Amino acid sequence: MFHWLEKHPFFFAVAVFVMIAFAGLVEILPNFAQASRPLIGTAPYSTLELAGRHVYIKNSCNACHSQLIRPFKSETDRYGHYSRSGEYAYDRPFLWGSKRTGPDLMRVGNYRTTDWHENHMKAPSKIVLDSIMPAFTWMFTNLADINTAYAEQLTVAQFFTVPYNQPVPMKDGSTKVVKMGATLADANALALAEAKVVAADMKDQNVKDAIARGEIPEIVALIAYLNSLK
Amino acid sequence: MENRPLEYDYTVTKMFMFTTIVLGIVGMLIGVILAFELAFPEVNTILGSGVAEYTNFSRLRPLHTDAVIFGFTLSGIFATWYYVGQRVLKVSMAESGFLMFIGKLHFWLYLVGVAAVVVSLFMGITTSKEYAEFEWPIDIAIVVVWVLFGISIFGLIGIRREKSLYISVWYYIATFLGIAMLYVFNNMEIPTILGTNGIGEAGFGNWWHSVSMYAGTNDALVQWWYGHNAVAFGFTVPIVAMIYYFLPKESGQAIYSYKLSLLSFWGLMFVYLWAGGHHLLYSTVPDWVQTMGSIFSIVLILPSWGSAINMLLTMKGEWQQVASSPLIKFMILASTFYMFSTLEGPIQAIKSVNAIAHFTDWIVGHVHDGTLGWVGFMIMGALFHMAPRVFKREIYSKSLMATQFWIQTLGVVFYFTSMWIAGITQGMMWRAHDEFGNLAYSFIDTVTVLHPYYTLRAIGGTLYLVGFFIFAYNIYRTMSARPVEESELQSASPMGA
């Protein structure tokens, strides 16, 4: 059979393809629908948080920070409850990372504040002595891209029925509505309102001035995102 | 006329040899910079804090991985295909104007793709998925380049004179099919310009931005099915294709066992794809997928070692060549590192070992003993074998080859030993509890302890890079020397062995 295959490239290629495609079908398909159901208490990202997530991705924060807490005592002691599949239901893409040069950030919103992040992103080694994390000073001047975040919200609502402007069940039995702007101007206004809340806890004068002008620096969006990780 | 040996046409081979070397230098140089940034954080702002956005670790890291994978390695794969393909199929590219056109188009589009990747990654345009960072416009370009590669493979096969496909061709076909399947499915994404609001407006924000078709756990599962098997079909399968051709050619020995190559090939095809789950142990993917990933990783030792042993036994009775020929040294060390790396990987895939190894530098070490030791050495070996035949000139300096070999070997040893210690140290410190059941170390303790190992690794990487510069110089002097042969060397090895 193999000698025959080696003389018939087409059938050879078909045989190879069947061999390699098989595993993917068996491993990936069966749990596909089940794995993407959101957990109660998991809400979609707001416009500003999503813009912050884009800043996180733009700077490859995931190259050094994981967002996956494994079910070991040492990890739950350090980072909080281990990760559950439904918590990632609105994560496109997933940001688990593959290397922990710095600590896990899956629940960083539980134990770090806006103030802490502001100082840390400016000069990490002043906050954590001997930290090898570089400073991310440009985030204080670059502006966050709210328009793209809004486009992404529209896309996921349209194609993946992500529940924006709809009540989402919370752990305490209440519901929460994550708003998405009806128009682009509306989305920018929503993001700015959220940014003002974050910036109120910040000290950087340039950031405060930018917010007063109606602009949102990347750092504000990033901190909004980090604070949402719980 | 009939008895005259075929004159093969190496135009496209030469083009890809050029990018192999240039992108190799770019990728490895960035790698060395990254290594120094981890050891000495002030290197992040070495060009001033004004441009730190473009020189810091996080922005450069995807450039390093993509430059060495899609630049150096892929160019090496293409260069060898356009060389090996013609020779084992007994047909010249010059015989088909169409295939020659496709080959050149393949190269130039590839170059355009590379330029687009470099610019976009520097700008921070990335999907964040490892080795699949490119946004949809570049993804489409990559698919086109890949289809051209496929047309080249099957076009050349279509006009072949040798009816039986040589083992290397099996592996090139598998490379083409594997990457095609993996890349397309992992990069399923929806451009966000399609997002339409209630009053029918669309097209907001950056036109190149997209959102993954899969969410959370599913996205991770598809990504590591891709990520793991991109290693299979980028770093293993095509490199095995190379060694099956170049080692027997260079040593003048026949392949040790046809049956073993058969078993290894079909075994590798079947087993490799299952093992992706070992990247997701103790994550939120279903437990049975994790267990399958673990088990199949162990099974994977069989086909991997099958190929490696087949290569080593090909040298049976001719081991003196390892001592006398630096080129044979490169290839033998490559297959030795292949054995080493394919044993280390399965060990790390065992759940209890993975609990310590995952997220640490041990994984980084594993990747690099595979890529520097196996992939890098084999591609450089292949270029050394091809250069005299392609440029019709003897290799410029055999002693430079030997010097390069020892410098780089030392570099690899520095690299993986330091990363072993770093990884296991960090993994153990993360999980250590004191007598009261509290965590024994804060996170920063587990970072500062790594400084000496990061420094050692940076030195190891630098040694490898220095070796690569010697390689580039040697090839450059070879191709720019006065031609000594009118036609292709028919039997003599470049070493004159």
Coordinates of C-alpha atoms in Angstrom, one line a residue, chain B residues 51-399:
Chain B
V51 CA 11.5 55.3 21.3
A52 CA 11.2 52.8 24.2
E53 CA 7.7 51.9 22.9
Y54 CA 9.5 50.2 19.9
T55 CA 12.5 48.8 21.8
N56 CA 11.0 47.3 24.9
F57 CA 10.7 43.6 25.5
S58 CA 6.9 43.3 25.0
R59 CA 6.9 45.0 21.6
L60 CA 10.0 43.1 20.3
R61 CA 9.1 39.6 21.6
P62 CA 6.6 38.7 18.8
L63 CA 9.1 40.1 16.3
H64 CA 11.7 37.7 17.5
T65 CA 9.5 34.6 17.4
D66 CA 8.0 35.5 14.0
A67 CA 11.3 36.5 12.5
V68 CA 12.9 33.2 13.3
I69 CA 9.9 31.0 12.5
F70 CA 8.4 32.7 9.5
G71 CA 11.6 34.4 8.4
F72 CA 14.6 32.2 9.0
T73 CA 13.0 28.8 9.2
L74 CA 10.4 29.2 6.5
S75 CA 12.9 30.7 4.1
G76 CA 15.2 27.7 4.8
I77 CA 12.3 25.3 4.1
F78 CA 11.5 27.1 0.8
A79 CA 15.2 27.3 -0.2
T80 CA 15.7 23.6 0.4
W81 CA 12.4 22.7 -1.3
Y82 CA 13.5 24.5 -4.5
Y83 CA 16.8 22.6 -4.4
V84 CA 15.8 19.2 -3.1
G85 CA 12.5 19.0 -5.0
Q86 CA 14.1 19.3 -8.4
R87 CA 16.8 16.8 -7.6
V88 CA 14.8 14.0 -6.2
L89 CA 12.0 14.4 -8.8
K90 CA 14.7 14.5 -11.5
V91 CA 13.2 17.6 -13.2
S92 CA 14.6 21.1 -13.6
M93 CA 12.7 24.3 -12.8
A94 CA 14.0 25.6 -16.1
E95 CA 11.8 23.1 -17.9
S96 CA 8.6 24.9 -17.0
G97 CA 8.2 28.6 -17.5
F98 CA 5.1 28.4 -15.5
L99 CA 6.7 26.9 -12.4
M100 CA 9.6 29.3 -12.7
F101 CA 7.1 32.2 -12.7
I102 CA 5.3 30.7 -9.7
G103 CA 8.6 30.2 -7.8
K104 CA 9.6 33.8 -8.3
L105 CA 6.2 35.2 -7.5
H106 CA 6.3 33.0 -4.4
F107 CA 9.5 34.7 -3.3
W108 CA 8.5 38.3 -4.0
L109 CA 5.1 38.0 -2.4
Y110 CA 6.7 36.3 0.6
L111 CA 9.1 39.3 0.8
V112 CA 6.1 41.7 0.7
G113 CA 4.5 39.7 3.5
V114 CA 7.6 39.8 5.6
A115 CA 7.8 43.6 5.3
A116 CA 4.1 43.9 6.2
V117 CA 4.7 41.7 9.3
V118 CA 7.7 43.7 10.5
V119 CA 5.9 47.1 10.1
S120 CA 2.7 45.9 11.7
L121 CA 4.4 44.2 14.7
F122 CA 6.5 47.3 15.4
M123 CA 3.3 49.3 15.4
G124 CA 1.7 46.9 17.9
I125 CA -0.8 45.5 15.4
T126 CA -1.2 42.0 16.7
T127 CA -4.0 39.5 17.5
S128 CA -1.9 38.4 20.5
K129 CA -2.1 34.7 19.5
E130 CA 1.4 33.2 19.6
Y131 CA 2.9 32.7 16.1
A132 CA -0.4 33.8 14.7
E133 CA -0.1 37.5 15.6
F134 CA -1.0 38.8 12.1
E135 CA -4.2 40.6 11.4
W136 CA -6.5 39.4 8.6
P137 CA -5.0 41.3 5.6
I138 CA -1.6 39.7 6.3
D139 CA -3.3 36.3 6.9
I140 CA -4.8 36.5 3.5
A141 CA -1.4 37.4 2.0
I142 CA 0.1 34.4 3.8
V143 CA -2.5 32.1 2.5
V144 CA -1.7 33.3 -1.0
V145 CA 2.0 32.7 -0.5
W146 CA 1.3 29.2 0.9
V147 CA -0.9 28.3 -2.1
L148 CA 1.9 29.3 -4.4
F149 CA 4.2 27.0 -2.4
G150 CA 1.7 24.3 -2.9
I151 CA 1.5 24.9 -6.7
S152 CA 5.3 24.7 -6.8
I153 CA 5.3 21.4 -4.9
F154 CA 2.5 19.7 -6.8
G155 CA 3.5 21.3 -10.1
L156 CA 7.0 19.9 -9.9
I157 CA 5.6 16.6 -8.8
G158 CA 3.3 16.7 -11.8
I159 CA 6.2 16.9 -14.4
R160 CA 8.5 14.6 -12.5
R161 CA 10.6 11.9 -14.2
E162 CA 11.2 9.8 -11.0
K163 CA 7.9 8.1 -10.4
S164 CA 8.4 7.2 -6.7
L165 CA 8.4 10.1 -4.3
Y166 CA 11.5 10.2 -2.2
I167 CA 11.1 10.4 1.6
S168 CA 11.9 14.1 1.7
V169 CA 9.0 14.8 -0.6
W170 CA 6.6 13.1 1.7
Y171 CA 7.7 15.4 4.4
Y172 CA 7.4 18.5 2.2
I173 CA 3.9 17.5 1.2
A174 CA 3.0 17.0 4.8
T175 CA 4.4 20.5 5.7
F176 CA 2.3 22.1 3.0
L177 CA -0.9 20.3 4.1
G178 CA -0.4 20.6 7.8
I179 CA 0.4 24.3 7.9
A180 CA -2.5 25.0 5.5
M181 CA -5.0 23.3 7.7
L182 CA -3.7 24.7 11.0
Y183 CA -3.2 28.3 9.8
V184 CA -6.6 28.6 8.2
F185 CA -8.6 27.3 11.2
N186 CA -6.6 29.1 13.9
N187 CA -6.9 32.4 12.1
M188 CA -10.7 32.4 11.6
E189 CA -11.6 36.0 12.5
I190 CA -14.2 38.6 11.6
P191 CA -13.0 42.0 10.6
T192 CA -14.5 44.6 12.9
I193 CA -15.3 47.0 10.0
L194 CA -18.3 44.7 9.5
G195 CA -19.8 45.7 12.9
T196 CA -23.0 47.6 12.2
N197 CA -24.9 49.7 14.6
G198 CA -28.6 50.2 15.0
I199 CA -28.9 52.9 12.4
G200 CA -26.9 51.0 9.8
E201 CA -23.5 52.6 10.2
A202 CA -20.4 50.5 9.9
G203 CA -16.7 50.7 9.3
F204 CA -15.6 52.3 12.6
G205 CA -12.0 52.2 13.8
N206 CA -9.0 50.5 12.3
W207 CA -9.9 48.6 9.1
W208 CA -7.3 45.9 9.8
H209 CA -8.7 45.0 13.2
S210 CA -10.5 41.7 13.7
V211 CA -12.0 39.6 16.4
S212 CA -11.5 35.9 16.9
M213 CA -14.2 33.5 15.8
Y214 CA -13.6 31.5 19.0
A215 CA -14.0 32.7 22.6
G216 CA -12.0 31.9 25.7
T217 CA -11.4 28.2 26.3
N218 CA -12.2 27.3 22.7
D219 CA -9.9 29.9 21.4
A220 CA -7.1 28.5 23.6
L221 CA -7.8 25.0 22.5
V222 CA -7.7 25.9 18.8
Q223 CA -4.6 28.2 19.3
W224 CA -2.6 25.4 21.0
W225 CA -3.7 22.8 18.5
Y226 CA -2.2 25.3 16.0
G227 CA 0.7 26.4 18.2
H228 CA 1.9 22.9 19.0
N229 CA 1.5 21.7 15.5
A230 CA 3.1 24.7 13.9
V231 CA 6.1 23.3 15.7
A232 CA 5.3 19.9 14.2
F233 CA 4.9 21.2 10.6
G234 CA 7.3 24.1 10.8
F235 CA 10.1 22.9 13.0
T236 CA 9.9 19.1 12.7
V237 CA 8.4 17.7 9.5
P238 CA 10.3 20.0 7.0
I239 CA 13.6 19.7 8.9
V240 CA 13.2 15.9 8.8
A241 CA 12.7 16.4 5.1
M242 CA 16.0 18.2 4.9
I243 CA 18.0 15.7 6.9
Y244 CA 16.7 12.7 4.9
Y245 CA 18.1 14.3 1.8
F246 CA 21.2 16.2 3.0
L247 CA 22.8 13.7 5.4
P248 CA 22.9 10.7 3.0
K249 CA 24.1 13.1 0.2
E250 CA 26.8 14.6 2.2
S251 CA 28.0 11.4 3.8
G252 CA 27.6 9.2 0.7
Q253 CA 25.7 6.7 2.8
A254 CA 22.3 5.1 2.1
I255 CA 19.4 5.7 4.5
Y256 CA 19.7 3.0 7.2
S257 CA 16.2 1.6 7.0
Y258 CA 13.3 2.3 4.6
K259 CA 10.9 0.6 7.0
L260 CA 11.9 2.8 9.9
S261 CA 11.3 5.9 7.7
L262 CA 7.9 4.6 6.8
L263 CA 7.0 3.9 10.4
S264 CA 8.3 7.3 11.6
F265 CA 6.5 9.2 8.9
W266 CA 3.1 7.8 9.3
G267 CA 3.5 7.5 13.0
L268 CA 4.4 11.2 13.2
M269 CA 1.5 12.2 11.0
F270 CA -1.0 10.4 13.2
V271 CA 0.4 11.1 16.7
Y272 CA 1.6 14.7 16.6
L273 CA -1.7 16.4 16.2
W274 CA -3.1 14.9 19.4
A275 CA -0.4 16.3 21.6
G276 CA -1.5 20.0 21.5
G277 CA -3.4 19.5 24.7
H278 CA -0.2 19.4 26.7
H279 CA 0.1 23.2 26.4
L280 CA -3.2 23.4 28.4
L281 CA -2.6 21.1 31.4
Y282 CA -4.5 22.2 34.5
S283 CA -6.3 24.8 32.4
T284 CA -10.1 25.0 31.8
V285 CA -10.1 22.8 28.7
P286 CA -11.8 19.4 29.3
D287 CA -9.8 17.0 31.4
W288 CA -9.9 14.2 28.9
V289 CA -8.3 16.5 26.3
Q290 CA -5.5 17.3 28.7
T291 CA -5.0 13.6 29.4
M292 CA -5.0 12.8 25.7
G293 CA -2.4 15.5 25.1
S294 CA -0.2 14.1 27.8
I295 CA -0.4 10.5 26.7
F296 CA 0.1 11.2 23.0
S297 CA 3.1 13.3 23.9
I298 CA 4.8 10.3 25.4
V299 CA 3.8 8.1 22.4
L300 CA 5.4 10.8 20.2
I301 CA 8.8 9.7 21.3
L302 CA 8.5 6.6 19.1
P303 CA 8.2 8.3 15.7
S304 CA 10.5 11.1 16.6
W305 CA 13.3 8.8 17.8
G306 CA 12.5 6.5 14.8
S307 CA 13.7 9.3 12.4
A308 CA 16.6 10.4 14.6
I309 CA 17.9 6.8 15.0
N310 CA 17.5 6.2 11.3
M311 CA 19.7 9.2 10.7
L312 CA 22.4 8.3 13.2
L313 CA 22.5 4.7 11.9
T314 CA 22.9 6.0 8.4
M315 CA 26.4 7.0 9.6
K316 CA 27.1 3.3 10.5
G317 CA 30.6 2.4 9.6
E318 CA 31.4 6.0 8.6
W319 CA 31.7 7.7 11.9
Q320 CA 35.1 9.0 11.1
Q321 CA 33.3 11.6 8.9
V322 CA 32.0 13.2 12.0
A323 CA 35.5 14.0 13.1
S324 CA 36.8 15.0 9.7
S325 CA 33.9 17.0 8.3
P326 CA 32.4 20.0 10.0
L327 CA 29.3 19.8 7.8
I328 CA 28.6 16.2 9.0
K329 CA 29.1 17.5 12.6
F330 CA 26.3 20.0 12.1
M331 CA 23.9 17.4 10.9
I332 CA 24.8 14.8 13.4
L333 CA 24.5 17.3 16.3
A334 CA 21.2 18.4 14.8
S335 CA 19.7 14.9 14.9
T336 CA 21.1 14.4 18.4
F337 CA 19.4 17.6 19.6
Y338 CA 16.3 16.3 17.9
M339 CA 16.4 13.2 20.0
F340 CA 17.2 15.2 23.1
S341 CA 14.4 17.7 22.5
T342 CA 11.8 15.1 21.6
L343 CA 12.5 13.3 24.9
E344 CA 12.5 16.5 27.0
G345 CA 9.2 17.6 25.5
P346 CA 7.2 14.5 26.5
I347 CA 8.8 14.7 30.0
Q348 CA 7.4 18.2 30.3
A349 CA 4.0 16.9 29.1
I350 CA 3.6 14.6 32.1
K351 CA 1.1 16.3 34.3
S352 CA 3.0 16.4 37.5
V353 CA 6.2 17.6 35.8
N354 CA 4.2 20.2 33.8
A355 CA 2.8 21.5 37.1
I356 CA 6.3 22.8 37.8
A357 CA 7.5 23.5 34.3
H358 CA 4.6 25.4 32.8
F359 CA 4.9 29.2 32.7
T360 CA 8.6 28.9 33.5
D361 CA 11.8 29.3 31.6
W362 CA 12.3 25.6 31.3
I363 CA 9.7 25.7 28.5
V364 CA 11.8 28.5 26.9
G365 CA 14.9 26.3 27.2
H366 CA 13.1 23.4 25.6
V367 CA 12.0 25.4 22.7
H368 CA 15.5 26.7 22.2
D369 CA 17.4 23.4 22.4
G370 CA 15.0 22.3 19.6
T371 CA 15.2 25.4 17.5
L372 CA 18.9 26.3 18.0
G373 CA 20.2 22.8 18.1
W374 CA 18.0 21.0 15.7
V375 CA 16.3 23.5 13.3
G376 CA 19.1 26.0 13.2
F377 CA 22.0 23.5 12.8
M378 CA 20.1 21.6 10.1
I379 CA 19.2 24.6 8.1
M380 CA 22.7 26.0 8.2
G381 CA 24.0 22.5 7.3
A382 CA 21.6 22.4 4.4
L383 CA 22.8 25.8 3.2
F384 CA 26.4 24.7 3.5
H385 CA 25.7 21.7 1.4
M386 CA 23.8 23.6 -1.2
A387 CA 26.1 26.6 -1.5
P388 CA 28.9 24.9 -3.5
R389 CA 26.4 23.4 -5.9
V390 CA 24.3 26.4 -6.3
F391 CA 27.1 29.0 -6.6
K392 CA 29.5 26.6 -8.3
R393 CA 32.2 27.6 -5.9
E394 CA 33.9 25.7 -3.0
I395 CA 33.0 26.7 0.5
Y396 CA 35.3 29.6 1.4
S397 CA 36.6 28.3 4.7
K398 CA 36.3 24.9 6.3
S399 CA 38.1 26.0 9.5

